[in-house]
């Protein structure tokens, strides 16, 4: 018989309080996302309202409490924000605070719930986003099929083929697979595909790079000759820049090779990928700004468009100033509890926003202090810096610094940068100083931009140049950084 024993053990667990979780959530939000969250809180919490009379100077007046993210790593006790308690005895002393549905309507009308101001201003011009939705490649091809001279059966084949053309313009399946799937003749599929390949953009429907280039050459009336021969029979050698081998096999001169290079460079290897998008919507709105005023760099927040929040004073009326006789004790008790919960939630939310602002300012000021040369002279003078270094200086957990730096952007005299841009490892210099890996990448990119395209710099040559500048770097490290910059090797960068 199996016995049942009672055992007692002591277990230590640490859990994040809901308020701390909320603070962490706000800390990692960029300004635009925070604006959305504030609007949501204003809608769900009747005790939270916009303070239109008071504007706090948060850059000069910082909260005394600092946000330290990880409870398991705190060495100091965090000063808790005073929270209202709800007890049944409190209700016994507030017998006169009874209200009905009419009072709730009156309360809601006076507690910051109002329609947007623009709704009542006749002179305000409505803003509309008139930008049309960009047409997809599929829509464009289907429109061209609709006006093409195709039989009903071939139209079905065409629509199936278009459904298998990717956004880059290439056909993602073989014509044999289409024929088997639709139960039609392979020659019909090839014929319909040939018609699709005459559509815009030029080269669409190609099954590989070679066919894509040949379609574009045909559009230029280049179906035979030296250029078409190179694409048909020597494309791999051309891609790998084996010019001497091609020249020897085709018995061509350097001038002929340069003409081939000029024509092939004008073709698009991906027919539906434009070299430059017509409209770039990936705008970045900085969360912080660093300006040089006199001899000092001043850090400021760019969240001035965010509303200042306050707790509606109407909660006092709900809790203490109602003089109506009590009619429903249970309803009164539930109402009081609701008000206290919303009041505590509003106070925590406002405090979390203030802590977020103070933490962002403190971290950015530390970054500026450590990266003075960057702000003075530019990205080429970025120093090595890690998250732990800033965490130690501002006396916060490293995860706090990570949350602040990820997804936040700062406007500097040299452009807009993500905060994590400033955190990078480094390489040693012969003079004893360190230089950041990002600065070395900048130097490598600059050397390659200025190189002779007919005699590009090898990785070993770049390493030798950097060593002359005092940077201790190996050839394999140059190759690694070059790959991270998406720059081809010297052999592939060679031009005629």
Coordinates of C-alpha atoms in Angstrom, one line a residue:
X1 CA 0.0 0.0 0.0
X2 CA 1.4 3.4 -1.0
X3 CA 1.4 5.8 1.9
X4 CA 0.5 9.4 1.6
X5 CA 2.9 11.8 3.3
X6 CA 2.6 15.5 4.0
X7 CA 5.8 17.5 3.5
X8 CA 6.5 21.1 4.0
X9 CA 9.1 23.0 2.0
X10 CA 10.2 26.6 1.7
X11 CA 10.2 28.1 -1.8
X12 CA 11.4 31.5 -2.8
X13 CA 9.7 33.0 -5.9
X14 CA 9.9 36.4 -7.4
X15 CA 7.1 37.7 -9.6
X16 CA 6.8 41.0 -11.4
X17 CA 4.0 43.2 -10.1
X18 CA 1.4 44.3 -12.6
X19 CA 2.5 47.9 -12.2
X20 CA 6.1 46.9 -13.0
X21 CA 5.0 45.0 -16.1
X22 CA 3.1 48.1 -17.2
X23 CA 6.2 50.2 -16.7
X24 CA 8.3 47.8 -18.8
X25 CA 5.7 47.8 -21.5
X26 CA 5.7 51.6 -21.7
X27 CA 9.5 51.8 -21.6
X28 CA 10.0 49.8 -24.8
X29 CA 7.3 51.6 -26.7
X30 CA 8.3 54.2 -29.3
X31 CA 6.6 57.6 -29.1
X32 CA 4.0 56.8 -31.8
X33 CA 3.0 53.6 -30.1
X34 CA 2.8 55.3 -26.7
X35 CA 0.4 57.9 -28.2
X36 CA -1.9 55.1 -29.2
X37 CA -1.7 53.5 -25.8
X38 CA -2.5 56.8 -24.1
X39 CA -5.6 57.2 -26.3
X40 CA -6.7 53.7 -25.3
X41 CA -6.3 54.4 -21.6
X42 CA -8.3 57.6 -22.0
X43 CA -11.1 55.7 -23.5
X44 CA -11.3 52.9 -20.9
X45 CA -10.4 54.8 -17.8
X46 CA -13.0 57.5 -16.9
X47 CA -10.7 58.9 -14.1
X48 CA -7.9 59.7 -16.6
X49 CA -8.1 63.0 -18.5
X50 CA -6.0 65.4 -20.5
X51 CA -4.5 68.3 -18.5
X52 CA -4.6 71.2 -20.9
X53 CA -3.5 73.8 -18.3
X54 CA -0.3 72.4 -17.0
X55 CA 2.8 71.5 -19.1
X56 CA 5.6 69.9 -17.1
X57 CA 9.1 70.5 -18.2
X58 CA 10.3 66.9 -18.0
X59 CA 13.7 67.7 -19.4
X60 CA 14.5 69.8 -16.3
X61 CA 12.2 68.2 -13.7
X62 CA 12.7 64.4 -13.5
X63 CA 10.9 62.1 -11.1
X64 CA 12.9 61.0 -8.1
X65 CA 12.1 57.3 -8.6
X66 CA 14.0 55.5 -11.3
X67 CA 12.8 52.5 -13.2
X68 CA 14.8 49.4 -12.6
X69 CA 13.4 46.7 -14.8
X70 CA 14.4 43.3 -13.4
X71 CA 13.2 42.6 -9.9
X72 CA 15.6 39.7 -9.6
X73 CA 18.6 42.0 -10.1
X74 CA 17.7 44.9 -7.9
X75 CA 20.1 45.7 -5.1
X76 CA 17.9 48.6 -3.9
X77 CA 14.4 48.6 -2.7
X78 CA 12.1 50.5 -5.1
X79 CA 10.0 53.1 -3.4
X80 CA 6.4 52.0 -4.1
X81 CA 3.8 54.5 -5.4
X82 CA 1.1 55.1 -2.8
X83 CA -1.9 53.1 -3.7
X84 CA -5.4 53.6 -2.5
X85 CA -6.9 50.8 -0.4
X86 CA -10.5 49.7 -0.5
X87 CA -12.0 48.4 2.7
X88 CA -15.6 47.8 3.7
X89 CA -15.2 50.1 6.6
X90 CA -14.6 53.0 4.3
X91 CA -18.1 52.6 2.9
X92 CA -19.6 52.8 6.4
X93 CA -18.2 56.3 6.8
X94 CA -19.5 57.4 3.4
X95 CA -23.2 56.7 3.8
X96 CA -24.2 59.9 2.1
X97 CA -22.1 59.1 -1.1
X98 CA -24.9 57.4 -3.0
X99 CA -25.7 58.2 -6.6
X100 CA -27.9 56.9 -9.4
X101 CA -27.5 56.5 -13.1
X102 CA -28.3 60.2 -13.6
X103 CA -25.3 61.1 -11.5
X104 CA -23.1 58.8 -13.6
X105 CA -24.2 60.5 -16.7
X106 CA -23.4 63.9 -15.1
X107 CA -20.0 62.6 -13.9
X108 CA -19.0 61.2 -17.3
X109 CA -19.9 64.5 -19.0
X110 CA -17.6 66.4 -16.7
X111 CA -14.7 64.0 -16.4
X112 CA -12.8 64.7 -19.7
X113 CA -15.0 62.8 -22.1
X114 CA -15.5 65.1 -25.0
X115 CA -15.6 64.8 -28.7
X116 CA -12.5 65.9 -30.7
X117 CA -12.3 69.7 -30.9
X118 CA -12.1 69.5 -34.7
X119 CA -15.6 68.1 -34.8
X120 CA -17.0 71.5 -33.6
X121 CA -14.7 73.8 -35.5
X122 CA -16.2 74.6 -38.9
X123 CA -13.0 76.2 -40.1
X124 CA -10.9 73.1 -39.6
X125 CA -10.0 71.4 -42.8
X126 CA -10.4 67.7 -42.8
X127 CA -7.3 65.7 -43.7
X128 CA -7.7 62.7 -46.0
X129 CA -5.1 60.3 -47.2
X130 CA -5.7 60.4 -50.9
X131 CA -2.8 58.1 -51.8
X132 CA -4.2 55.2 -53.8
X133 CA -3.4 51.6 -52.9
X134 CA -0.5 50.5 -55.1
X135 CA -1.5 48.0 -57.8
X136 CA -0.1 44.6 -57.4
X137 CA 1.8 42.7 -60.2
X138 CA -1.0 40.2 -60.3
X139 CA -3.7 42.9 -60.8
X140 CA -1.6 44.4 -63.6
X141 CA -1.1 41.1 -65.4
X142 CA -4.8 40.1 -65.1
X143 CA -5.8 43.5 -66.6
X144 CA -3.5 42.8 -69.6
X145 CA -4.9 39.3 -69.9
X146 CA -8.4 40.7 -70.1
X147 CA -7.6 42.7 -73.2
X148 CA -5.4 40.0 -74.8
X149 CA -6.8 37.9 -77.7
X150 CA -7.1 34.6 -75.8
X151 CA -9.6 31.7 -76.1
X152 CA -11.5 30.8 -72.9
X153 CA -9.3 27.7 -72.3
X154 CA -6.1 29.7 -72.8
X155 CA -7.4 32.4 -70.5
X156 CA -7.7 29.8 -67.8
X157 CA -4.1 28.8 -68.4
X158 CA -3.0 32.4 -68.3
X159 CA -4.7 33.1 -65.0
X160 CA -3.1 30.0 -63.5
X161 CA 0.3 31.0 -64.7
X162 CA -0.1 34.5 -63.3
X163 CA -1.1 33.0 -60.0
X164 CA 2.3 31.4 -59.8
X165 CA 4.3 34.4 -60.7
X166 CA 6.1 35.9 -57.7
X167 CA 6.4 39.5 -56.7
X168 CA 9.8 39.6 -58.3
X169 CA 8.3 38.7 -61.7
X170 CA 9.6 35.2 -62.1
X171 CA 7.5 32.1 -62.7
X172 CA 7.6 29.9 -59.6
X173 CA 6.7 26.6 -61.3
X174 CA 7.5 24.7 -64.5
X175 CA 5.2 24.6 -67.5
X176 CA 5.1 20.9 -67.2
X177 CA 3.6 21.2 -63.7
X178 CA 1.0 23.6 -65.0
X179 CA 0.1 21.3 -67.9
X180 CA -0.3 18.3 -65.5
X181 CA -2.3 20.3 -63.0
X182 CA -4.8 21.7 -65.6
X183 CA -4.8 18.6 -67.8
X184 CA -3.9 20.5 -71.0
X185 CA -1.3 20.2 -73.7
X186 CA 2.3 21.4 -72.8
X187 CA 2.5 23.3 -76.1
X188 CA -0.5 25.4 -75.1
X189 CA 1.0 26.3 -71.8
X190 CA 4.3 27.3 -73.5
X191 CA 2.3 29.4 -76.0
X192 CA 0.3 31.2 -73.3
X193 CA 3.5 31.8 -71.3
X194 CA 5.1 33.4 -74.4
X195 CA 2.2 35.8 -74.6
X196 CA 2.5 36.7 -70.9
X197 CA 6.2 37.4 -71.4
X198 CA 5.2 40.2 -73.8
X199 CA 3.4 42.0 -70.9
X200 CA 4.7 44.8 -68.8
X201 CA 7.0 44.8 -66.9
X202 CA 9.4 43.6 -69.5
X203 CA 10.8 40.2 -68.5
X204 CA 7.9 39.1 -66.4
X205 CA 7.1 35.4 -66.5
X206 CA 10.7 34.4 -67.0
X207 CA 11.7 31.1 -65.4
X208 CA 15.3 32.1 -64.7
X209 CA 17.7 35.0 -65.0
X210 CA 18.9 34.0 -68.5
X211 CA 15.4 33.9 -69.9
X212 CA 14.6 37.2 -68.2
X213 CA 17.6 39.0 -69.8
X214 CA 16.9 37.4 -73.2
X215 CA 13.3 38.7 -73.1
X216 CA 14.6 42.2 -72.4
X217 CA 17.1 42.0 -75.2
X218 CA 14.3 40.9 -77.6
X219 CA 12.4 44.0 -76.5
X220 CA 15.5 46.0 -77.6
X221 CA 15.6 44.0 -80.9
X222 CA 18.8 42.3 -79.9
X223 CA 18.2 38.7 -80.7
X224 CA 21.5 37.7 -82.2
X225 CA 25.0 38.9 -82.1
X226 CA 27.7 39.2 -79.5
X227 CA 25.5 40.4 -76.6
X228 CA 22.9 37.7 -77.0
X229 CA 25.7 35.1 -77.4
X230 CA 27.1 36.1 -74.0
X231 CA 23.8 35.8 -72.3
X232 CA 23.0 32.4 -73.9
X233 CA 26.4 30.7 -73.5
X234 CA 28.6 32.7 -71.1
X235 CA 26.3 34.2 -68.5
X236 CA 27.9 32.4 -65.6
X237 CA 31.4 33.6 -66.6
X238 CA 30.0 37.1 -67.0
X239 CA 28.4 37.1 -63.5
X240 CA 31.7 36.0 -62.0
X241 CA 33.6 38.7 -64.0
X242 CA 35.7 36.2 -65.9
X243 CA 36.1 38.8 -68.7
X244 CA 39.4 37.5 -70.1
X245 CA 38.0 34.0 -70.5
X246 CA 35.0 35.3 -72.4
X247 CA 37.1 37.6 -74.6
X248 CA 39.4 34.7 -75.5
X249 CA 36.6 32.3 -76.4
X250 CA 34.7 34.9 -78.4
X251 CA 37.8 36.6 -79.8
X252 CA 36.5 40.1 -78.8
X253 CA 38.3 43.3 -78.0
X254 CA 38.1 45.3 -74.8
X255 CA 35.9 47.9 -76.5
X256 CA 33.5 45.1 -77.5
X257 CA 33.4 43.9 -73.9
X258 CA 32.6 47.4 -72.7
X259 CA 29.7 47.7 -75.1
X260 CA 28.4 44.4 -73.7
X261 CA 28.8 45.6 -70.2
X262 CA 26.9 48.8 -70.9
X263 CA 23.9 47.0 -72.5
X264 CA 23.7 44.3 -69.8
X265 CA 23.9 46.9 -67.0
X266 CA 20.8 48.6 -68.5
X267 CA 18.8 45.4 -68.0
X268 CA 16.8 44.6 -64.9
X269 CA 17.7 41.2 -63.3
X270 CA 14.3 41.2 -61.5
X271 CA 11.6 42.5 -63.8
X272 CA 9.2 43.7 -61.1
X273 CA 11.8 45.2 -58.7
X274 CA 12.3 48.9 -59.4
X275 CA 15.8 50.3 -58.7
X276 CA 14.2 53.0 -56.6
X277 CA 10.7 52.8 -55.2
X278 CA 8.3 55.5 -56.3
X279 CA 7.3 56.2 -52.7
X280 CA 9.1 55.4 -49.5
X281 CA 6.8 55.2 -46.6
X282 CA 9.3 53.9 -44.0
X283 CA 9.6 57.2 -42.2
X284 CA 11.3 57.3 -38.8
X285 CA 10.1 59.8 -36.2
X286 CA 12.9 60.4 -33.6
X287 CA 12.0 59.9 -29.9
X288 CA 14.9 62.0 -28.7
X289 CA 16.9 65.0 -30.0
X290 CA 20.5 66.0 -29.3
X291 CA 21.4 69.6 -30.1
X292 CA 24.6 71.5 -29.5
X293 CA 23.9 74.7 -27.5
X294 CA 27.0 76.7 -26.9
X295 CA 29.7 74.2 -25.9
X296 CA 27.3 71.6 -24.5
X297 CA 25.0 69.0 -26.0
X298 CA 21.5 69.1 -24.8
X299 CA 19.2 66.1 -24.8
X300 CA 15.5 66.6 -25.2
X301 CA 12.4 64.4 -25.8
X302 CA 10.3 64.8 -28.9
X303 CA 7.1 63.7 -27.3
X304 CA 5.7 67.3 -27.0
X305 CA 2.7 66.2 -29.0
X306 CA 1.7 63.7 -26.3
X307 CA -1.0 65.0 -24.0
X308 CA -0.3 65.7 -20.4
X309 CA -2.5 63.5 -18.2
X310 CA -4.1 64.0 -14.9
X311 CA -6.6 62.3 -12.6
X312 CA -10.1 63.8 -12.9
X313 CA -11.1 65.6 -9.7
X314 CA -14.6 64.2 -10.0
X315 CA -13.5 61.1 -8.2
X316 CA -13.7 63.0 -5.0
X317 CA -17.3 63.8 -5.7
X318 CA -18.0 60.1 -6.3
X319 CA -16.3 59.1 -3.0
X320 CA -17.1 61.9 -0.5
X321 CA -19.3 64.7 -1.7
X322 CA -22.6 62.9 -2.6
X323 CA -25.3 63.8 -0.1
X324 CA -28.1 61.6 -1.5
X325 CA -29.6 59.0 0.8
X326 CA -28.4 55.5 0.5
X327 CA -30.7 53.2 -1.5
X328 CA -28.5 50.2 -2.6
X329 CA -25.6 49.3 -0.4
X330 CA -24.3 46.6 -2.7
X331 CA -24.4 48.9 -5.7
X332 CA -22.6 51.6 -3.7
X333 CA -19.9 49.1 -2.6
X334 CA -19.3 47.9 -6.2
X335 CA -19.2 51.5 -7.5
X336 CA -16.7 52.6 -4.8
X337 CA -14.5 49.6 -5.6
X338 CA -14.6 50.4 -9.4
X339 CA -13.6 54.0 -8.7
X340 CA -10.7 53.1 -6.5
X341 CA -9.4 50.5 -9.0
X342 CA -9.6 53.0 -11.8
X343 CA -8.0 55.7 -9.7
X344 CA -5.0 53.4 -8.8
X345 CA -4.7 52.4 -12.5
X346 CA -4.6 56.0 -13.6
X347 CA -2.0 57.0 -11.0
X348 CA 0.3 54.1 -12.0
X349 CA -0.1 54.9 -15.7
X350 CA 0.9 58.5 -15.2
X351 CA 3.8 57.6 -13.0
X352 CA 5.0 55.0 -15.6
X353 CA 5.0 57.6 -18.3
X354 CA 7.1 59.9 -16.2
X355 CA 9.5 57.1 -15.4
X356 CA 9.8 56.3 -19.0
X357 CA 10.7 59.8 -19.9
X358 CA 13.3 60.1 -17.1
X359 CA 14.9 56.8 -18.0
X360 CA 15.2 57.7 -21.7
X361 CA 16.8 61.1 -20.9
X362 CA 19.2 59.5 -18.5
X363 CA 20.4 56.8 -20.9
X364 CA 20.7 59.2 -23.8
X365 CA 22.7 61.7 -21.7
X366 CA 25.1 58.9 -20.8
X367 CA 25.4 57.9 -24.5
X368 CA 26.3 61.5 -25.4
X369 CA 28.8 61.7 -22.6
X370 CA 30.5 58.5 -23.8
X371 CA 30.3 59.4 -27.5
X372 CA 31.4 63.0 -27.6
X373 CA 33.7 62.5 -30.6
X374 CA 30.8 61.0 -32.6
X375 CA 28.6 64.1 -32.0
X376 CA 31.6 66.4 -32.7
X377 CA 33.1 64.7 -35.8
X378 CA 30.7 62.1 -37.2
X379 CA 30.1 58.3 -37.4
X380 CA 33.7 57.6 -38.2
X381 CA 34.6 58.4 -34.6
X382 CA 32.2 56.2 -32.9
X383 CA 33.8 54.5 -29.8
X384 CA 33.2 51.0 -28.6
X385 CA 30.4 50.8 -26.1
X386 CA 28.4 48.0 -24.6
X387 CA 25.0 48.0 -22.8
X388 CA 26.6 47.0 -19.5
X389 CA 28.9 50.1 -19.5
X390 CA 25.9 52.4 -19.7
X391 CA 23.9 50.3 -17.2
X392 CA 26.7 50.6 -14.6
X393 CA 26.9 54.4 -15.1
X394 CA 23.2 55.1 -14.8
X395 CA 22.7 52.3 -12.1
X396 CA 20.1 50.4 -14.0
X397 CA 19.7 46.8 -15.1
X398 CA 21.2 46.0 -18.5
X399 CA 17.7 44.9 -19.7
X400 CA 16.5 48.4 -19.1
X401 CA 19.2 49.8 -21.4
X402 CA 18.3 47.2 -24.0
X403 CA 14.6 48.2 -23.9
X404 CA 15.4 51.9 -24.2
X405 CA 17.8 51.4 -27.1
X406 CA 15.7 49.0 -29.1
X407 CA 13.3 50.7 -31.5
X408 CA 14.0 54.3 -30.2
X409 CA 15.6 56.8 -32.6
X410 CA 17.5 60.0 -31.9
X411 CA 18.0 63.1 -34.1
X412 CA 21.6 64.1 -34.0
X413 CA 23.7 66.8 -35.9
X414 CA 24.8 63.9 -38.2
X415 CA 21.4 62.4 -38.9
X416 CA 18.8 60.1 -37.3
X417 CA 20.2 56.9 -35.6
X418 CA 18.6 54.1 -33.6
X419 CA 20.0 54.1 -30.0
X420 CA 21.4 50.6 -30.4
X421 CA 23.6 52.1 -33.2
X422 CA 25.8 53.5 -30.5
X423 CA 26.4 50.1 -28.8
X424 CA 29.1 48.2 -30.7
X425 CA 32.2 46.2 -30.0
X426 CA 35.6 47.4 -31.0
X427 CA 39.1 46.8 -32.3
X428 CA 42.3 47.8 -30.7
X429 CA 44.6 50.4 -32.1
X430 CA 48.4 50.4 -32.0
X431 CA 48.3 53.7 -30.0
X432 CA 46.4 52.0 -27.2
X433 CA 43.0 53.5 -28.0
X434 CA 40.0 51.5 -29.2
X435 CA 37.9 52.1 -32.3
X436 CA 34.3 50.7 -32.8
X437 CA 33.6 48.0 -35.3
X438 CA 31.0 50.3 -36.9
X439 CA 33.7 53.0 -37.5
X440 CA 35.9 50.4 -39.1
X441 CA 33.1 49.3 -41.4
X442 CA 32.6 53.0 -42.4
X443 CA 36.3 53.2 -43.3
X444 CA 36.1 49.9 -45.3
X445 CA 33.0 51.2 -47.2
X446 CA 34.8 54.5 -47.9
X447 CA 37.9 52.8 -49.2
X448 CA 35.8 50.6 -51.6
X449 CA 33.8 53.6 -52.8
X450 CA 37.0 55.4 -53.7
X451 CA 38.8 52.4 -55.3
X452 CA 39.8 52.0 -58.9
X453 CA 37.0 49.8 -60.4
X454 CA 39.4 48.3 -62.8
X455 CA 41.8 47.3 -60.0
X456 CA 39.6 46.9 -56.9
X457 CA 41.1 46.5 -53.4
X458 CA 41.5 43.0 -52.0
X459 CA 40.7 42.2 -48.4
X460 CA 44.4 41.9 -47.7
X461 CA 45.1 45.3 -49.3
X462 CA 42.3 46.9 -47.2
X463 CA 43.7 45.4 -44.0
X464 CA 47.1 46.7 -44.8
X465 CA 45.7 50.2 -45.4
X466 CA 43.9 50.2 -42.1
X467 CA 47.0 48.9 -40.3
X468 CA 48.8 52.0 -41.6
X469 CA 46.1 54.1 -40.0
X470 CA 46.8 52.3 -36.6
X471 CA 43.9 49.9 -36.7
X472 CA 44.9 46.3 -35.8
X473 CA 42.7 44.2 -38.1
X474 CA 43.1 40.8 -39.8
X475 CA 42.2 40.0 -43.4
X476 CA 39.4 37.6 -42.4
X477 CA 37.9 40.4 -40.2
X478 CA 37.8 42.7 -43.2
X479 CA 36.1 40.0 -45.2
X480 CA 33.5 39.5 -42.5
X481 CA 32.8 43.3 -42.2
X482 CA 32.6 43.5 -46.0
X483 CA 30.0 40.7 -46.1
X484 CA 28.0 42.5 -43.4
X485 CA 28.0 45.6 -45.6
X486 CA 26.7 43.5 -48.5
X487 CA 29.7 44.4 -50.6
X488 CA 31.0 41.8 -53.1
X489 CA 34.6 40.6 -53.2
X490 CA 37.2 42.3 -55.3
X491 CA 36.9 39.9 -58.1
X492 CA 33.1 40.6 -58.5
X493 CA 33.6 44.3 -58.2
X494 CA 36.0 44.4 -61.1
X495 CA 34.8 46.4 -64.1
X496 CA 36.2 46.7 -67.6

